[in-house]
Coordinates of N, CA and C in Angstrom, one line a residue:
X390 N -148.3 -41.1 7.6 CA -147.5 -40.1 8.4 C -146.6 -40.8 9.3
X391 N -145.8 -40.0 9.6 CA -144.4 -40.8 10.1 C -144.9 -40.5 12.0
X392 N -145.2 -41.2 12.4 CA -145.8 -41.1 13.8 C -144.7 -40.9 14.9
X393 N -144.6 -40.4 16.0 CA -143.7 -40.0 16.7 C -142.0 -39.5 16.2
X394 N -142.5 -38.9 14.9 CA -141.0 -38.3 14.5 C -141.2 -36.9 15.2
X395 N -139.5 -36.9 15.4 CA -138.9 -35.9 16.4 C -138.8 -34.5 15.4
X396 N -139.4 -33.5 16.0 CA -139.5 -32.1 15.8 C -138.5 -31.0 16.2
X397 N -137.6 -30.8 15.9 CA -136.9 -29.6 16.8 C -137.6 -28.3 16.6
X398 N -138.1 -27.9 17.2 CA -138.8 -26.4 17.7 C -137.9 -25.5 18.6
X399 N -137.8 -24.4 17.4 CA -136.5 -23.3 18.0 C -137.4 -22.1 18.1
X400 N -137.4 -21.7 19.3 CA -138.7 -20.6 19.4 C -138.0 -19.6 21.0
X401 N -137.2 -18.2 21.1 CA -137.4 -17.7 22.1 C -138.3 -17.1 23.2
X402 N -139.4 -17.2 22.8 CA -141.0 -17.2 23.6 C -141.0 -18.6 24.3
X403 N -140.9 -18.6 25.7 CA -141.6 -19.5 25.7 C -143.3 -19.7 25.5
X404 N -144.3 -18.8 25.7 CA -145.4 -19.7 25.7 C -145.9 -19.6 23.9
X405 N -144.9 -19.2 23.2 CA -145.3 -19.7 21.6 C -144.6 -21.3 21.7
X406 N -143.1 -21.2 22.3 CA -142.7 -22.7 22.6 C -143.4 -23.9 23.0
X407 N -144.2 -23.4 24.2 CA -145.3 -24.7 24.9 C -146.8 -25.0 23.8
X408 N -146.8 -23.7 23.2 CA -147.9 -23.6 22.2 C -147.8 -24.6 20.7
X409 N -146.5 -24.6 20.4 CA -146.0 -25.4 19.5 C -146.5 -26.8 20.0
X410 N -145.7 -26.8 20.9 CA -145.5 -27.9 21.3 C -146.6 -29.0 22.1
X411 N -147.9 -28.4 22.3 CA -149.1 -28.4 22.4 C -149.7 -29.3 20.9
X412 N -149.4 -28.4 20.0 CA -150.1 -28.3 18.8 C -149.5 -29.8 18.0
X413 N -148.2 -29.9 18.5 CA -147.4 -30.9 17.8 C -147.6 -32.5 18.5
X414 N -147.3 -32.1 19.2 CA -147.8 -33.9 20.3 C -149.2 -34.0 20.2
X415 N -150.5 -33.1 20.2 CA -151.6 -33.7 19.6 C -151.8 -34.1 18.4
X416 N -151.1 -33.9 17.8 CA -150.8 -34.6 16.3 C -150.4 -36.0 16.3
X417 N -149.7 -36.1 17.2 CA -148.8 -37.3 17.3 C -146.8 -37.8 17.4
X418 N -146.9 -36.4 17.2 CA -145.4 -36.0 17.2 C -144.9 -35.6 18.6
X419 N -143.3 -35.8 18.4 CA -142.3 -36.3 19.3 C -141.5 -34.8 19.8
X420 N -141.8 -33.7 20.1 CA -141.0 -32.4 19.9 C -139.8 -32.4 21.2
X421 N -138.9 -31.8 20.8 CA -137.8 -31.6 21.0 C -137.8 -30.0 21.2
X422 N -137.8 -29.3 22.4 CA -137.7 -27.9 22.7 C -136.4 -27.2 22.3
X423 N -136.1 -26.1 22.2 CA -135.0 -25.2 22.3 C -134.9 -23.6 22.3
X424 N -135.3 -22.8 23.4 CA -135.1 -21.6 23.1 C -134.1 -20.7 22.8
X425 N -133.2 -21.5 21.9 CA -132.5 -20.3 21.5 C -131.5 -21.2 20.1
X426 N -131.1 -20.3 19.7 CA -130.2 -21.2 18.4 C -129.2 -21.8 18.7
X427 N -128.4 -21.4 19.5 CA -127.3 -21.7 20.1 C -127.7 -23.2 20.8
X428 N -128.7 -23.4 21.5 CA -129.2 -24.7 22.2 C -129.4 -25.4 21.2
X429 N -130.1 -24.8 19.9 CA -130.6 -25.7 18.9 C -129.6 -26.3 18.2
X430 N -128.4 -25.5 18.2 CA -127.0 -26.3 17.6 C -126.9 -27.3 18.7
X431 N -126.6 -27.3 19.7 CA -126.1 -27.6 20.6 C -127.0 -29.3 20.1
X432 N -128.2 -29.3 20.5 CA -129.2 -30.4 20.2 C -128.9 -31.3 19.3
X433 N -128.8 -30.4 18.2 CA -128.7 -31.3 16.8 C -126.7 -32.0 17.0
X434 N -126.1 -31.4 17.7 CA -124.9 -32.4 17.9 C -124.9 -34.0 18.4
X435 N -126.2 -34.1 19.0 CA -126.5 -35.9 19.5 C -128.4 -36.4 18.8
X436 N -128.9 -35.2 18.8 CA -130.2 -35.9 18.1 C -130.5 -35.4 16.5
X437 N -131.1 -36.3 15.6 CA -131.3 -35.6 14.2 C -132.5 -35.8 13.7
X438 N -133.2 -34.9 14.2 CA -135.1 -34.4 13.7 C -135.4 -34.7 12.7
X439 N -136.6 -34.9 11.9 CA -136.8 -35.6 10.9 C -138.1 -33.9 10.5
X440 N -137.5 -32.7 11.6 CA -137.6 -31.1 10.9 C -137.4 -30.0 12.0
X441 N -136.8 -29.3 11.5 CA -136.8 -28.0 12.6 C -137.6 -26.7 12.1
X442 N -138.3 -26.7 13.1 CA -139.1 -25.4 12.9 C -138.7 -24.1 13.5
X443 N -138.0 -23.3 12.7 CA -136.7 -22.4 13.2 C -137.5 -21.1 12.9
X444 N -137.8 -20.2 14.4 CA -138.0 -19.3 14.6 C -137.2 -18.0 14.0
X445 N -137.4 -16.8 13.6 CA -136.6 -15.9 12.8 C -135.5 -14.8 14.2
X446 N -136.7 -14.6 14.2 CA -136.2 -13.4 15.5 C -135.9 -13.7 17.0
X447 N -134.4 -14.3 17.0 CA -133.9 -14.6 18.9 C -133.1 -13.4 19.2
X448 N -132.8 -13.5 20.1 CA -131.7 -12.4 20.7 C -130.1 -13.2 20.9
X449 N -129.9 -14.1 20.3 CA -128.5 -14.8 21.0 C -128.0 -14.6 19.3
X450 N -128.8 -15.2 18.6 CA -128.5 -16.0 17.3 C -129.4 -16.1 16.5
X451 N -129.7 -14.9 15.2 CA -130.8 -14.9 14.3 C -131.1 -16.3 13.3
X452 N -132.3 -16.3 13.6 CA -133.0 -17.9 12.6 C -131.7 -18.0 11.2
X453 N -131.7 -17.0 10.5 CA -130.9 -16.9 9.5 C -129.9 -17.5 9.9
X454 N -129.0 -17.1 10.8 CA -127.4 -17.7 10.8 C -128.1 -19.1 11.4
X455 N -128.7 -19.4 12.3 CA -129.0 -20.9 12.8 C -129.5 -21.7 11.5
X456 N -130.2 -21.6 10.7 CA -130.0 -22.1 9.3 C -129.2 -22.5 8.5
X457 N -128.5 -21.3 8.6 CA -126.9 -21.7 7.4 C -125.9 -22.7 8.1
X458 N -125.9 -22.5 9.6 CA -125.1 -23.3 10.4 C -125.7 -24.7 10.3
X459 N -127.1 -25.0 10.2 CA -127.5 -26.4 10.4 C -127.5 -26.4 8.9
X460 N -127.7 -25.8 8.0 CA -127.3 -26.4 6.4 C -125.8 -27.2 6.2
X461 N -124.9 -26.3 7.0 CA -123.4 -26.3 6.7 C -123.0 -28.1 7.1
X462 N -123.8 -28.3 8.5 CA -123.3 -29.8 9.1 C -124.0 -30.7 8.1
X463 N -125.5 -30.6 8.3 CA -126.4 -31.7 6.9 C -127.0 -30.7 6.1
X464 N -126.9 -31.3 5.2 CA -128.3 -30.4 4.1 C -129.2 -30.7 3.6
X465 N -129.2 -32.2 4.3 CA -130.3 -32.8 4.2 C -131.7 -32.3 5.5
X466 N -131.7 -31.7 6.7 CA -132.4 -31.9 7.3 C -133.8 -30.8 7.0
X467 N -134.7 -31.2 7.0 CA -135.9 -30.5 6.5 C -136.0 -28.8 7.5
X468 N -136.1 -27.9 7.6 CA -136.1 -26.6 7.9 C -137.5 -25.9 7.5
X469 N -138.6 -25.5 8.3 CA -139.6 -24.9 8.4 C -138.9 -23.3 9.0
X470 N -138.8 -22.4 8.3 CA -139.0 -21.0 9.4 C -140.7 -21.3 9.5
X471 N -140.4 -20.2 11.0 CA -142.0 -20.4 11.7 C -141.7 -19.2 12.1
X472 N -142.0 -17.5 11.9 CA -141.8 -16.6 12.6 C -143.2 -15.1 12.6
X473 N -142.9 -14.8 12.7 CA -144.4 -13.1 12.8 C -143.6 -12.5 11.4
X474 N -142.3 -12.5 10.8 CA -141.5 -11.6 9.7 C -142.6 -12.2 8.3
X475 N -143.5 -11.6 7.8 CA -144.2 -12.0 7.2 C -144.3 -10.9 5.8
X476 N -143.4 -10.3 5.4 CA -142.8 -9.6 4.7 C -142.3 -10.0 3.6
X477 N -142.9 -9.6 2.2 CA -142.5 -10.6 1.0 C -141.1 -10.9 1.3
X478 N -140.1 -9.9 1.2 CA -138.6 -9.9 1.1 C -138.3 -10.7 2.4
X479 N -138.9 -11.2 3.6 CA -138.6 -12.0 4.3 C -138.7 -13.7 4.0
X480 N -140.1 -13.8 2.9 CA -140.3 -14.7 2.8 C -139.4 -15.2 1.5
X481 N -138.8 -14.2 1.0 CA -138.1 -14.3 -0.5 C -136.9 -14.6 0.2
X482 N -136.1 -14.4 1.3 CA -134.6 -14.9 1.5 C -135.2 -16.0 2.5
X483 N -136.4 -16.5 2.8 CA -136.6 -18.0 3.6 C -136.7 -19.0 2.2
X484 N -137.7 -18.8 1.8 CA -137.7 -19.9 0.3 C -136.5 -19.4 -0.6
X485 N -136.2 -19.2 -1.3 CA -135.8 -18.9 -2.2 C -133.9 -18.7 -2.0
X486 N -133.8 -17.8 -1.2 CA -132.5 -17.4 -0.7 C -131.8 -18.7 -0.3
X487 N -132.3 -18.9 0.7 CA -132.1 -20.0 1.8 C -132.4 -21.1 1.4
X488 N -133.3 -21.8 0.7 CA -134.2 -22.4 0.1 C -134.9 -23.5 1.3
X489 N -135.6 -22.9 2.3 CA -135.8 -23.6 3.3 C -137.4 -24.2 2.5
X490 N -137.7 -25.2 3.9 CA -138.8 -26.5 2.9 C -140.4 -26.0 3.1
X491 N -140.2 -24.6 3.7 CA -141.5 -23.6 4.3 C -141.5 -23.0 4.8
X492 N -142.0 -21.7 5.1 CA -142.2 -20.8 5.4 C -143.8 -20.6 6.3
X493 N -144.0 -20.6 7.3 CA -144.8 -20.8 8.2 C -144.8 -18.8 8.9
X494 N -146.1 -18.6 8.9 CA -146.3 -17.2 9.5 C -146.7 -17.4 10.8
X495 N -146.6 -16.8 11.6 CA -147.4 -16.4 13.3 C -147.9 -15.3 12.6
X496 N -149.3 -15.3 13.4 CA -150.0 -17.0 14.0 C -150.3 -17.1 12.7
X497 N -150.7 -18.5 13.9 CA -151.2 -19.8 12.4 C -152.1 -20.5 13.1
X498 N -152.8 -21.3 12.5 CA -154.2 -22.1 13.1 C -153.2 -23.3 13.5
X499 N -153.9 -24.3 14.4 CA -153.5 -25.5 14.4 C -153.7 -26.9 13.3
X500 N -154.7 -26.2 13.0 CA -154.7 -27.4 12.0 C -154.1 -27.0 10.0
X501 N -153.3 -25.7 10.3 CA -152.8 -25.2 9.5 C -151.1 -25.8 9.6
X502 N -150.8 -25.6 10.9 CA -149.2 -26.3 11.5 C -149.1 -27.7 11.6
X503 N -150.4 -28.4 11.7 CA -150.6 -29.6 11.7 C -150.1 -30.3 10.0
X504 N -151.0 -29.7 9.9 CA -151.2 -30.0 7.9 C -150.0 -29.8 7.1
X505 N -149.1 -28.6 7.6 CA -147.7 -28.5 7.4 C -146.6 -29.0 7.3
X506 N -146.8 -29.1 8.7 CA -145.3 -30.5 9.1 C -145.5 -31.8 8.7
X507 N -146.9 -32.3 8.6 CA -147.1 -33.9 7.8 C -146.8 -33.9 6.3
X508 N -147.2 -32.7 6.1 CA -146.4 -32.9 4.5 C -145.1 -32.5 4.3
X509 N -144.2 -31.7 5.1 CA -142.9 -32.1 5.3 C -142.0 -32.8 6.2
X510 N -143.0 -33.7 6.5 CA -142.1 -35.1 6.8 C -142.7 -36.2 6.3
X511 N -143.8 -36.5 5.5 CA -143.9 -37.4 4.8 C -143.8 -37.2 3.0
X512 N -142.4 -36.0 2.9 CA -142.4 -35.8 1.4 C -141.1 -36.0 1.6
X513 N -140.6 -36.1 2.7 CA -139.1 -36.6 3.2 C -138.7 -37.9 2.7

């Protein structure tokens, strides 16, 4: 496992944000905060995560358009949605549409989001 790789975690909650980010540094990982998509662009202009775990539902800027926008600069960078939209047809334009690298539901166990992210960043 790739030990202290950097996480961007795009989450408008904060305490699902601190909750992440709880969950992710006890693992061993390096997270990188952003409440909103707009910051998360913003971020990815000087640092490049080795995954972002892109919340669905913000109020500035929907997961969806923050996706296509961070596809558009790399298309390489790994993309987890992490959101409560747990709706086949939600999960059908995350994988499939979008073709993001997982699809992650709220809630989720920790050792479910743990188990997650190490296999997409060591399949990277």
């Amino acid at each position: 496992m790739a030990s202290n790789a950097k996480i961007l975690v795009v989450d408008d909650e904060p305490d699902t944000l601190e909750l992440i980010r709880l969950i992710l540094e006890s693992g061993g990982f390096k997270v990188i905060p952003a409440s909103s998509g707009v910051e998360a662009l913003k971020i990815l202009e000087t640092v490049r995560p080795a995954l972002v775990l892109l919340d669905i539902m913000m109020p500035d800027m929907d997961g969806w358009e923050v996706f296509r926008k961070i596809k558009e600069k790399d298309s390489s960078i790994s993309i987890a949605i992490l959101t409560a939209k747990s709706q086949n047809i939600d999960k059908l334009m995350g994988l499939h549409v979008l073709k993001a690298d997982d699809y992650i539901t709220k809630p989720f166990g920790k050792n479910e989001l743990l188990d997650k992210v190490r296999i997409l960043i060591d399949n990277k």
